[in-house]
Tab-separated table of C-alpha atoms and ligand atoms in Angstrom:
chain	number	residue	atom	x	y	z
A	216	UNK	CA	0.000	0.000	0.000
A	217	UNK	CA	1.488	3.350	-1.092
A	218	UNK	CA	0.679	6.357	1.085
A	219	UNK	CA	1.428	9.943	0.110
A	220	UNK	CA	1.665	12.064	3.259
A	221	UNK	CA	2.103	15.721	4.122
A	222	UNK	CA	3.755	17.448	7.074
A	223	UNK	CA	3.407	21.187	7.728
A	224	UNK	CA	3.109	21.511	11.514
A	225	UNK	CA	5.992	23.949	12.018
A	226	UNK	CA	8.714	25.226	9.703
A	227	UNK	CA	9.199	22.359	7.261
A	228	UNK	CA	6.909	21.754	4.299
A	229	UNK	CA	7.250	18.062	3.539
A	230	UNK	CA	5.697	15.339	1.421
A	231	UNK	CA	6.702	11.709	0.975
A	232	UNK	CA	5.542	8.405	-0.429
A	233	UNK	CA	6.063	5.330	1.747
A	234	UNK	CA	5.121	1.748	0.904
A	235	UNK	CA	3.553	-0.459	3.600
A	236	UNK	CA	4.758	1.832	6.372
A	237	UNK	CA	8.385	0.789	5.950
A	238	UNK	CA	9.862	1.584	2.531
A	239	UNK	CA	10.588	5.195	1.549
A	240	UNK	CA	9.799	5.774	-2.155
A	241	UNK	CA	10.392	9.554	-1.896
A	242	UNK	CA	10.913	12.081	0.879
A	243	UNK	CA	10.895	15.814	0.094
A	244	UNK	CA	11.515	18.396	2.818
A	245	UNK	CA	11.566	22.139	2.112
A	246	UNK	CA	12.879	23.901	5.200
A	247	UNK	CA	11.907	27.483	6.100
A	248	UNK	CA	14.885	27.935	8.447
A	249	UNK	CA	16.451	30.597	6.217
A	250	UNK	CA	13.225	32.625	6.361
A	251	UNK	CA	12.805	32.425	10.171
A	252	UNK	CA	16.505	32.700	10.990
A	253	UNK	CA	16.459	36.494	10.882
A	254	UNK	CA	13.656	36.635	13.498
A	255	UNK	CA	15.400	34.270	15.947
A	256	UNK	CA	12.476	31.813	15.875
A	257	UNK	CA	9.480	30.639	13.875
A	258	UNK	CA	6.981	33.398	13.021
A	259	UNK	CA	3.653	31.543	12.712
A	260	UNK	CA	2.027	33.751	10.068
A	261	UNK	CA	5.136	33.710	7.902
A	262	UNK	CA	5.309	29.921	8.310
A	263	UNK	CA	1.711	29.523	7.070
A	264	UNK	CA	2.389	31.659	4.004
A	265	UNK	CA	5.598	29.818	3.207
A	266	UNK	CA	3.771	26.455	3.493
A	267	UNK	CA	1.131	27.719	1.060
A	268	UNK	CA	3.865	28.636	-1.417
A	269	UNK	CA	5.732	25.327	-1.045
A	270	UNK	CA	3.000	22.694	-0.741
A	271	UNK	CA	2.391	22.181	-4.481
A	272	UNK	CA	6.123	21.845	-5.094
A	273	UNK	CA	6.642	19.172	-2.415
A	274	UNK	CA	3.556	17.315	-3.667
A	275	UNK	CA	4.782	17.226	-7.256
A	276	UNK	CA	8.334	16.326	-6.284
A	277	UNK	CA	7.241	13.556	-3.902
A	278	UNK	CA	5.327	11.896	-6.730
A	279	UNK	CA	7.978	12.423	-9.417
A	280	UNK	CA	10.842	11.245	-7.168
A	281	UNK	CA	8.864	8.063	-6.474
A	282	UNK	CA	8.196	7.637	-10.217
A	283	UNK	CA	4.451	7.702	-9.549
A	284	UNK	CA	1.328	9.637	-10.436
A	285	UNK	CA	-1.557	10.293	-8.068
A	286	UNK	CA	-3.348	7.341	-9.704
A	287	UNK	CA	-0.735	4.993	-8.177
A	288	UNK	CA	-1.328	6.255	-4.632
A	289	UNK	CA	-3.624	4.285	-2.300
A	290	UNK	CA	-4.230	6.846	0.474
A	291	UNK	CA	-3.329	10.330	1.686
A	292	UNK	CA	-1.873	10.946	5.138
A	293	UNK	CA	-1.468	14.283	6.875
A	294	UNK	CA	-0.281	15.713	10.196
A	295	UNK	CA	-3.339	17.343	11.758
A	296	UNK	CA	-2.049	17.898	15.324
A	297	UNK	CA	-0.249	19.282	17.294
A	298	UNK	CA	1.552	22.299	15.837
A	299	UNK	CA	1.044	25.849	14.624
A	300	UNK	CA	-2.625	26.051	13.663
A	301	UNK	CA	-2.215	28.089	10.487
A	302	UNK	CA	0.692	25.927	9.371
A	303	UNK	CA	-1.197	22.687	10.049
A	304	UNK	CA	-4.242	23.932	8.141
A	305	UNK	CA	-2.218	24.303	4.942
A	306	UNK	CA	-1.304	20.616	4.944
A	307	UNK	CA	-4.720	19.467	6.159
A	308	UNK	CA	-6.639	21.411	3.512
A	309	UNK	CA	-4.290	20.331	0.728
A	310	UNK	CA	-4.513	16.672	1.803
A	311	UNK	CA	-8.294	16.836	2.148
A	312	UNK	CA	-8.728	18.311	-1.320
A	313	UNK	CA	-6.394	15.756	-2.858
A	314	UNK	CA	-8.074	12.824	-1.114
A	315	UNK	CA	-11.607	13.799	-2.065
A	316	UNK	CA	-10.777	14.876	-5.615
A	317	UNK	CA	-9.181	11.468	-6.210
A	318	UNK	CA	-11.514	9.307	-4.114
A	319	UNK	CA	-8.717	8.270	-1.748
A	320	UNK	CA	-8.874	7.539	1.990
A	321	UNK	CA	-7.662	10.400	4.208
A	322	UNK	CA	-5.604	9.464	7.274
A	323	UNK	CA	-4.917	11.933	10.114
A	324	UNK	CA	-1.602	11.564	11.935
A	325	UNK	CA	-0.424	12.925	15.271
A	326	UNK	CA	2.971	14.571	14.717
A	327	UNK	CA	4.531	12.967	17.824
A	328	UNK	CA	3.363	9.518	16.755
A	329	UNK	CA	4.933	10.297	13.377
A	330	UNK	CA	8.305	10.969	15.019
A	331	UNK	CA	8.111	7.509	16.619
A	332	UNK	CA	7.179	5.919	13.268
A	333	UNK	CA	10.391	7.344	11.716
A	334	UNK	CA	12.119	4.450	13.478
A	335	UNK	CA	10.129	1.848	11.473
A	336	UNK	CA	11.655	3.285	8.311
A	337	UNK	CA	15.199	2.870	9.591
A	338	UNK	CA	14.841	-0.406	11.497
A	339	UNK	CA	12.822	-3.061	9.628
A	340	UNK	CA	13.023	-5.397	12.634
A	341	UNK	CA	11.571	-2.876	15.108
A	342	UNK	CA	8.077	-3.685	16.356
A	343	UNK	CA	6.161	-2.515	19.445
A	344	UNK	CA	6.142	-2.831	22.400
A	345	UNK	CA	9.012	-0.515	23.338
A	346	UNK	CA	9.800	2.668	25.249
A	347	UNK	CA	10.308	5.874	23.272
A	348	UNK	CA	11.846	9.182	24.274
A	349	UNK	CA	10.620	11.887	21.899
A	350	UNK	CA	12.421	15.222	22.060
A	351	UNK	CA	11.631	17.971	19.593
A	352	UNK	CA	11.362	21.730	19.426
A	353	UNK	CA	7.866	21.606	20.903
A	354	UNK	CA	7.673	18.348	22.883
A	355	UNK	CA	9.553	16.122	25.270
A	356	UNK	CA	7.813	12.894	26.247
A	357	UNK	CA	8.653	9.433	27.452
A	358	UNK	CA	6.099	7.064	25.988
A	359	UNK	CA	5.298	3.380	26.253
A	360	UNK	CA	4.526	2.265	22.706
A	361	UNK	CA	2.225	-0.695	23.352
A	362	UNK	CA	1.236	-1.173	19.727
A	363	UNK	CA	1.449	0.718	16.426
A	364	UNK	CA	-1.534	2.853	17.447
A	365	UNK	CA	-1.602	2.302	21.227
A	366	UNK	CA	0.489	4.593	23.396
A	367	UNK	CA	0.746	5.404	27.065
A	368	UNK	CA	2.415	8.523	28.399
A	369	UNK	CA	5.071	7.683	31.008
A	370	UNK	CA	6.681	11.091	31.555
A	371	UNK	CA	6.889	14.522	29.972
A	372	UNK	CA	8.377	17.948	30.398
A	373	UNK	CA	6.544	20.131	32.905
A	374	UNK	CA	7.569	23.301	31.071
A	375	UNK	CA	9.801	23.873	28.029
A	376	UNK	CA	10.678	21.257	25.426
A	377	UNK	CA	14.245	19.993	25.057
A	378	UNK	CA	14.719	21.539	21.607
A	379	UNK	CA	13.357	24.874	22.791
A	380	UNK	CA	15.910	24.806	25.644
A	381	UNK	CA	18.770	24.047	23.238
A	382	UNK	CA	17.622	26.893	20.997
A	383	UNK	CA	17.337	29.342	23.910
A	384	UNK	CA	20.738	28.401	25.342
A	385	UNK	CA	22.121	28.781	21.822
A	386	UNK	CA	20.634	32.241	21.530
A	387	UNK	CA	22.345	33.285	24.786
A	388	UNK	CA	25.652	32.080	23.381
A	389	UNK	CA	24.943	34.055	20.226
A	390	UNK	CA	24.136	31.191	17.857
A	391	UNK	CA	21.369	31.823	15.333
A	392	UNK	CA	18.067	29.905	15.243
A	393	UNK	CA	17.801	26.920	15.570
A	394	UNK	CA	20.779	26.470	17.866
A	395	UNK	CA	20.604	22.729	18.583
A	396	UNK	CA	23.020	21.512	15.921
A	397	UNK	CA	25.674	24.120	16.667
A	398	UNK	CA	25.310	23.531	20.431
A	399	UNK	CA	26.035	19.859	19.724
A	400	UNK	CA	29.276	20.761	17.896
A	401	UNK	CA	30.434	23.314	20.486
A	402	UNK	CA	29.770	20.920	23.374
A	403	UNK	CA	32.457	18.571	21.996
A	404	UNK	CA	35.012	21.379	22.382
A	405	UNK	CA	34.183	22.555	25.918
A	406	UNK	CA	34.548	21.485	29.551
A	407	UNK	CA	31.282	19.944	30.786
A	408	UNK	CA	32.262	20.592	34.424
A	409	UNK	CA	33.058	24.282	33.891
A	410	UNK	CA	29.634	25.684	34.877
A	411	UNK	CA	27.392	24.079	37.534
A	412	UNK	CA	23.873	23.807	36.101
A	413	UNK	CA	20.766	21.964	37.383
A	414	UNK	CA	19.752	18.632	35.844
A	415	UNK	CA	16.822	18.425	33.425
A	416	UNK	CA	15.250	15.755	35.666
A	417	UNK	CA	12.481	16.914	37.980
A	418	UNK	CA	13.056	15.904	41.613
A	419	UNK	CA	9.597	14.746	42.689
A	420	UNK	CA	8.868	12.405	39.778
A	421	UNK	CA	10.656	9.404	38.256
A	422	UNK	CA	10.012	10.177	34.589
A	423	UNK	CA	9.232	13.893	34.156
A	424	UNK	CA	11.581	16.576	32.862
A	425	UNK	CA	12.044	20.285	33.458
A	426	UNK	CA	14.043	22.600	31.228
A	427	UNK	CA	12.962	26.026	32.448
A	428	UNK	CA	15.191	25.998	35.568
A	429	UNK	CA	18.139	25.023	33.423
A	430	UNK	CA	17.327	27.787	30.965
A	431	UNK	CA	17.054	30.354	33.796
A	432	UNK	CA	20.379	29.160	35.219
A	433	UNK	CA	22.022	29.746	31.825
A	434	UNK	CA	20.440	33.228	31.565
A	435	UNK	CA	21.593	34.110	35.114
A	436	UNK	CA	25.092	32.843	34.399
A	437	UNK	CA	25.313	34.952	31.229
A	438	UNK	CA	23.926	37.973	33.088
A	439	UNK	CA	26.466	37.654	35.917
A	440	UNK	CA	29.338	37.311	33.472
A	441	UNK	CA	28.164	40.436	31.669
A	442	UNK	CA	27.915	42.408	34.923
A	443	UNK	CA	31.450	41.352	35.794
A	444	UNK	CA	32.583	42.403	32.333
A	445	UNK	CA	33.774	38.857	31.610
A	446	UNK	CA	33.433	36.902	28.366
A	447	UNK	CA	31.320	33.743	28.140
A	448	UNK	CA	33.146	30.694	26.811
A	449	UNK	CA	30.565	29.302	24.298
A	450	UNK	CA	32.186	25.855	24.256
A	451	UNK	CA	32.097	25.498	28.060
A	452	UNK	CA	28.533	26.760	28.271
A	453	UNK	CA	27.379	24.401	25.503
A	454	UNK	CA	29.212	21.461	27.135
A	455	UNK	CA	27.870	22.220	30.644
A	456	UNK	CA	24.322	22.754	29.347
A	457	UNK	CA	24.417	19.537	27.332
A	458	UNK	CA	25.778	17.601	30.316
A	459	UNK	CA	22.887	18.878	32.479
A	460	UNK	CA	20.397	17.735	29.813
A	461	UNK	CA	22.128	14.360	29.525
A	462	UNK	CA	22.120	13.847	33.316
A	463	UNK	CA	18.348	14.356	33.307
A	464	UNK	CA	17.863	11.992	30.377
A	465	UNK	CA	20.105	9.356	31.978
A	466	UNK	CA	18.086	9.334	35.204
A	467	UNK	CA	14.683	9.228	33.398
A	468	UNK	CA	15.780	6.407	31.097
A	469	UNK	CA	17.285	4.349	33.923
A	470	UNK	CA	14.092	4.692	35.970
A	471	UNK	CA	11.882	3.771	33.013
A	472	UNK	CA	13.975	0.791	31.929
A	473	UNK	CA	13.972	-0.481	35.517
A	474	UNK	CA	10.199	-0.109	35.928
A	475	UNK	CA	8.954	-1.346	32.535
A	476	UNK	CA	9.543	-4.823	31.120
A	477	UNK	CA	10.535	-3.585	27.646
A	478	UNK	CA	14.134	-4.176	26.608
A	479	UNK	CA	13.868	-1.856	23.609
A	480	UNK	CA	14.374	1.910	23.685
A	481	UNK	CA	13.774	4.338	20.834
A	482	UNK	CA	14.957	7.949	20.561
A	483	UNK	CA	12.961	10.206	18.235
A	484	UNK	CA	12.489	13.859	17.235
A	485	UNK	CA	14.827	16.639	16.173
A	486	UNK	CA	16.878	16.555	19.384
A	487	UNK	CA	17.504	12.811	18.926
A	488	UNK	CA	20.155	13.974	16.420
A	489	UNK	CA	22.261	15.184	19.363
A	490	UNK	CA	25.451	13.114	19.529
A	491	UNK	CA	25.859	13.526	23.301
A	492	UNK	CA	22.281	12.411	23.996
A	493	UNK	CA	22.714	9.443	21.657
A	494	UNK	CA	25.850	8.443	23.563
A	495	UNK	CA	24.061	8.794	26.910
A	496	UNK	CA	21.234	6.564	25.669
A	497	UNK	CA	23.783	4.004	24.416
A	498	UNK	CA	25.460	3.905	27.830
A	499	UNK	CA	22.162	3.556	29.691
A	500	UNK	CA	20.972	0.779	27.387
A	501	UNK	CA	24.181	-1.184	27.632
A	502	UNK	CA	24.120	-0.924	31.443
A	503	UNK	CA	20.447	-2.028	31.527
A	504	UNK	CA	20.764	-4.770	28.895
A	505	UNK	CA	18.343	-3.000	26.542
A	506	UNK	CA	18.571	-2.553	22.761
A	507	UNK	CA	18.728	1.007	21.489
A	508	UNK	CA	17.139	2.092	18.209
A	509	UNK	CA	18.321	5.447	16.880
A	510	UNK	CA	16.883	7.290	13.889
A	511	UNK	CA	19.339	8.364	11.186
A	512	UNK	CA	19.906	12.127	11.503
A	513	UNK	CA	17.994	12.603	8.219
A	514	UNK	CA	14.827	11.238	9.873
A	515	UNK	CA	15.161	13.019	13.249
A	516	UNK	CA	13.746	16.351	12.105
A	517	UNK	CA	10.298	16.865	10.636
A	518	UNK	CA	9.657	14.969	7.409
A	519	UNK	CA	6.779	13.505	5.424
A	520	UNK	CA	8.058	9.916	5.442
A	521	UNK	CA	7.473	9.505	9.178
A	522	UNK	CA	3.899	10.762	8.728
A	523	UNK	CA	3.303	8.320	5.858
A	524	UNK	CA	4.714	5.474	7.990
A	525	UNK	CA	2.356	6.180	10.897
A	526	UNK	CA	-0.513	6.788	8.459
A	527	UNK	CA	-0.122	3.170	7.259
A	528	UNK	CA	-0.563	1.804	10.776
A	529	UNK	CA	-3.423	4.214	11.491
A	530	UNK	CA	-5.157	3.027	8.318
A	531	UNK	CA	-4.723	-0.614	9.318
A	532	UNK	CA	-6.298	0.265	12.693
A	533	UNK	CA	-9.259	1.937	10.952
A	534	UNK	CA	-8.213	5.494	11.777
A	535	UNK	CA	-9.388	7.578	8.818
A	536	UNK	CA	-11.146	10.918	8.441
A	537	UNK	CA	-13.706	12.570	6.193
A	538	UNK	CA	-13.922	16.107	4.838
A	539	UNK	CA	-14.745	17.422	8.315
A	540	UNK	CA	-11.135	16.770	9.426
A	541	UNK	CA	-9.749	19.766	11.284
A	542	UNK	CA	-6.319	20.717	12.615
A	543	UNK	CA	-5.609	21.088	16.312
A	544	UNK	CA	-2.783	23.148	17.765
A	545	UNK	CA	-2.869	21.914	21.300
A	546	UNK	CA	-3.823	18.265	21.579
A	547	UNK	CA	-0.355	16.881	22.172
A	548	UNK	CA	-1.314	13.219	22.108
A	549	UNK	CA	-3.927	11.030	20.547
A	550	UNK	CA	-2.511	8.219	22.634
A	551	UNK	CA	-5.022	5.515	23.393
A	552	UNK	CA	-4.682	3.799	26.752
B	617	KG4	O1	11.441	17.518	15.560
B	617	KG4	P1	11.886	18.850	15.072
B	617	KG4	O2	12.539	18.924	13.718
B	617	KG4	O3	10.705	19.869	15.039
B	617	KG4	C1	9.675	19.877	15.965
B	617	KG4	O4	8.767	19.015	15.885
B	617	KG4	O5	9.775	20.735	16.876
B	617	KG4	O6	12.881	19.436	16.181
B	617	KG4	C2	13.542	20.659	16.018
B	617	KG4	C3	14.431	20.893	17.216
B	617	KG4	C4	15.039	22.294	17.238
B	617	KG4	O7	14.822	22.854	18.523
B	617	KG4	C5	16.531	22.042	16.987
B	617	KG4	O8	17.400	22.984	17.587
B	617	KG4	C6	16.694	20.692	17.617
B	617	KG4	O9	15.541	19.979	17.232
B	617	KG4	N1	17.920	19.988	17.156
B	617	KG4	C7	18.915	19.630	17.977
B	617	KG4	C8	19.919	19.036	17.165
B	617	KG4	N2	19.483	19.046	15.871
B	617	KG4	C9	18.234	19.633	15.887
B	617	KG4	N3	19.050	19.771	19.310
B	617	KG4	C10	20.190	19.315	19.871
B	617	KG4	N4	21.193	18.734	19.153
B	617	KG4	C11	21.100	18.570	17.814
B	617	KG4	N5	22.096	17.989	17.125
B	618	ZN	ZN1	8.697	17.438	14.978
């Protein structure tokens, strides 16, 4: 079954064709980073307009790269939640029109579930149940994946998302938006013990995260340095910040792997590209006797292939929509318990 799916929840306009949830036939991502870079973050209205301009192009290229026409496609998938409402609506309306003009089933996909499904594309042997840590610009959640469409939330951030924290710390250092990738590089060059920063693990819960205290600590540190007329060492700050994030992740993963029977752990989302976090997860898994499944960096960030992969499993579970399908900015999970 070939599914053509669209992703437009934030600042990437993407379309892809995936066969049977596992084989990528095409995967087109048009990033808006260059547009938003000058504003230091995503401007929602500009994102919506840029999606409108790009959606036809990604649609045509996804089909032509796969060597297909719309007549060869069996269903249309689309991210309809969560994300920027105007941005989501571009993809949802395009997908709806395409599905009903061509008499094809329409399959709604939760963006977070899509990030998890990116792993099915990279690891043919991976099947639920497993634990998944999803860290993106907007979300940080530890999830028990009980089945392809059955999820249970284990832990989550109480405030900011991991990617947001990387981007904010990056901004303090003077890195442009989004700062995550450059923070990753700088952290390899600095001293992780140089600046004492609080862990990203929350104290009164085994699985939850907090990033706002860490962010405030970085802001206060930068402020103090400025008042003293001293320079910040970007490498040391990036290394110390990353170590604080990794300490939090290490404790949450150890607790979860001890409490749940699953011996499989998945990392997903844009921040799963972070080399230090990947190493931390490797160390935790080897100490707990669990297998670690990492997405290739190309599938960590937002893309259409992950949406098409999850759309396949949604379709098999009977999750389809009609022309009344709407987008939702705030429902973070469609997880069924
Ligand atoms: O999943 P994603 O592409 O978009 C959302 O769904 O939000 O995640 C984007 C986030 C950004 O905050 C970006 O800075 C972060 O992922 N990111 C990284 C790295 N690469 C991307 N964060 C830390 N280390 C990286 N190597
Ligand atoms: Zn995402």
